[in-house]
Amino acid sequence: MSNSYVNPNAYYPYRQATQQPYYGGNAPQFGTPPLTAGGPTPQGPNVPGMLPAEQSYIENILRLNKGKLIHLYATFENKKEREFVGIIEAAGRDHVILSDPQTGERHLIPMVYVDYITFTEEVEYEYPFGATPQMATYPAR
């Protein structure tokens, strides 16, 4: 008894029943190209007054505004919403550290919970001319 059942709900990619093309001994490679470590990060076009696209991460904006008072709104598990008022001490790819000027408490808040942030003063969005930026750059995903 032959097993000729074909699942009608399964996805079968289209495949032509003709001969495979000849590639002269080297068949093409498919998939994602390997990442090279240590190489320069490609830079996009620079628009005056704005961070380059690759460097406009929220952590970099927070780093530019280190020492400023902000209101950070976050939603935690079970839909618990909370507002943090504090001074930006540090920011990383996945967290922000605020110090509460009223209590002196420091809060380490994972970025995954952050809804939005409001500033009580003007937001810095670019490094002053000649300053050495310490912005994070990540390879494209």
mmCIF file of C-alpha atoms in Angstrom, residues 32-78:
data_model
loop_
_atom_site.group_PDB
_atom_site.id
_atom_site.type_symbol
_atom_site.label_atom_id
_atom_site.label_comp_id
_atom_site.label_asym_id
_atom_site.label_seq_id
_atom_site.Cartn_x
_atom_site.Cartn_y
_atom_site.Cartn_z
ATOM 1 C CA THR A 32 21.874 35.768 5.396
ATOM 2 C CA PRO A 33 25.382 37.075 4.869
ATOM 3 C CA PRO A 34 27.756 36.605 7.800
ATOM 4 C CA LEU A 35 28.302 39.567 10.111
ATOM 5 C CA THR A 36 31.818 40.913 10.252
ATOM 6 C CA ALA A 37 33.062 41.847 13.697
ATOM 7 C CA GLY A 38 35.213 44.885 14.247
ATOM 8 C CA GLY A 39 34.373 46.594 10.981
ATOM 9 C CA PRO A 40 33.011 50.108 10.744
ATOM 10 C CA THR A 41 29.286 50.576 11.075
ATOM 11 C CA PRO A 42 27.747 51.946 7.882
ATOM 12 C CA GLN A 43 26.579 55.520 8.330
ATOM 13 C CA GLY A 44 23.421 56.927 6.804
ATOM 14 C CA PRO A 45 22.935 60.456 5.545
ATOM 15 C CA ASN A 46 23.465 63.153 8.163
ATOM 16 C CA VAL A 47 20.700 65.723 8.481
ATOM 17 C CA PRO A 48 21.798 68.922 10.256
ATOM 18 C CA GLY A 49 20.238 69.188 13.698
ATOM 19 C CA MET A 50 19.362 65.508 13.946
ATOM 20 C CA LEU A 51 21.105 62.347 14.995
ATOM 21 C CA PRO A 52 21.965 59.939 12.165
ATOM 22 C CA ALA A 53 19.287 57.257 11.759
ATOM 23 C CA GLU A 54 21.551 54.560 13.200
ATOM 24 C CA GLN A 55 22.205 56.619 16.339
ATOM 25 C CA SER A 56 18.738 57.946 17.144
ATOM 26 C CA TYR A 57 18.100 55.313 19.779
ATOM 27 C CA ILE A 58 16.169 56.368 22.862
ATOM 28 C CA GLU A 59 19.186 55.517 25.022
ATOM 29 C CA ASN A 60 21.296 58.042 23.109
ATOM 30 C CA ILE A 61 18.648 60.730 23.493
ATOM 31 C CA LEU A 62 18.520 59.993 27.225
ATOM 32 C CA ARG A 63 22.335 60.148 27.441
ATOM 33 C CA LEU A 64 22.313 63.536 25.715
ATOM 34 C CA ASN A 65 19.894 64.716 28.390
ATOM 35 C CA LYS A 66 21.710 63.230 31.393
ATOM 36 C CA GLY A 67 21.077 65.323 34.504
ATOM 37 C CA LYS A 68 17.665 66.581 33.375
ATOM 38 C CA LEU A 69 14.405 66.037 35.216
ATOM 39 C CA ILE A 70 11.939 63.777 33.383
ATOM 40 C CA HIS A 71 8.609 62.056 33.901
ATOM 41 C CA LEU A 72 8.810 58.426 32.770
ATOM 42 C CA TYR A 73 5.557 56.514 32.294
ATOM 43 C CA ALA A 74 5.712 52.730 32.433
ATOM 44 C CA THR A 75 3.251 49.849 32.352
ATOM 45 C CA PHE A 76 4.190 46.680 34.186
ATOM 46 C CA GLU A 77 2.672 43.200 34.249
ATOM 47 C CA ASN A 78 -1.018 43.010 35.168
#
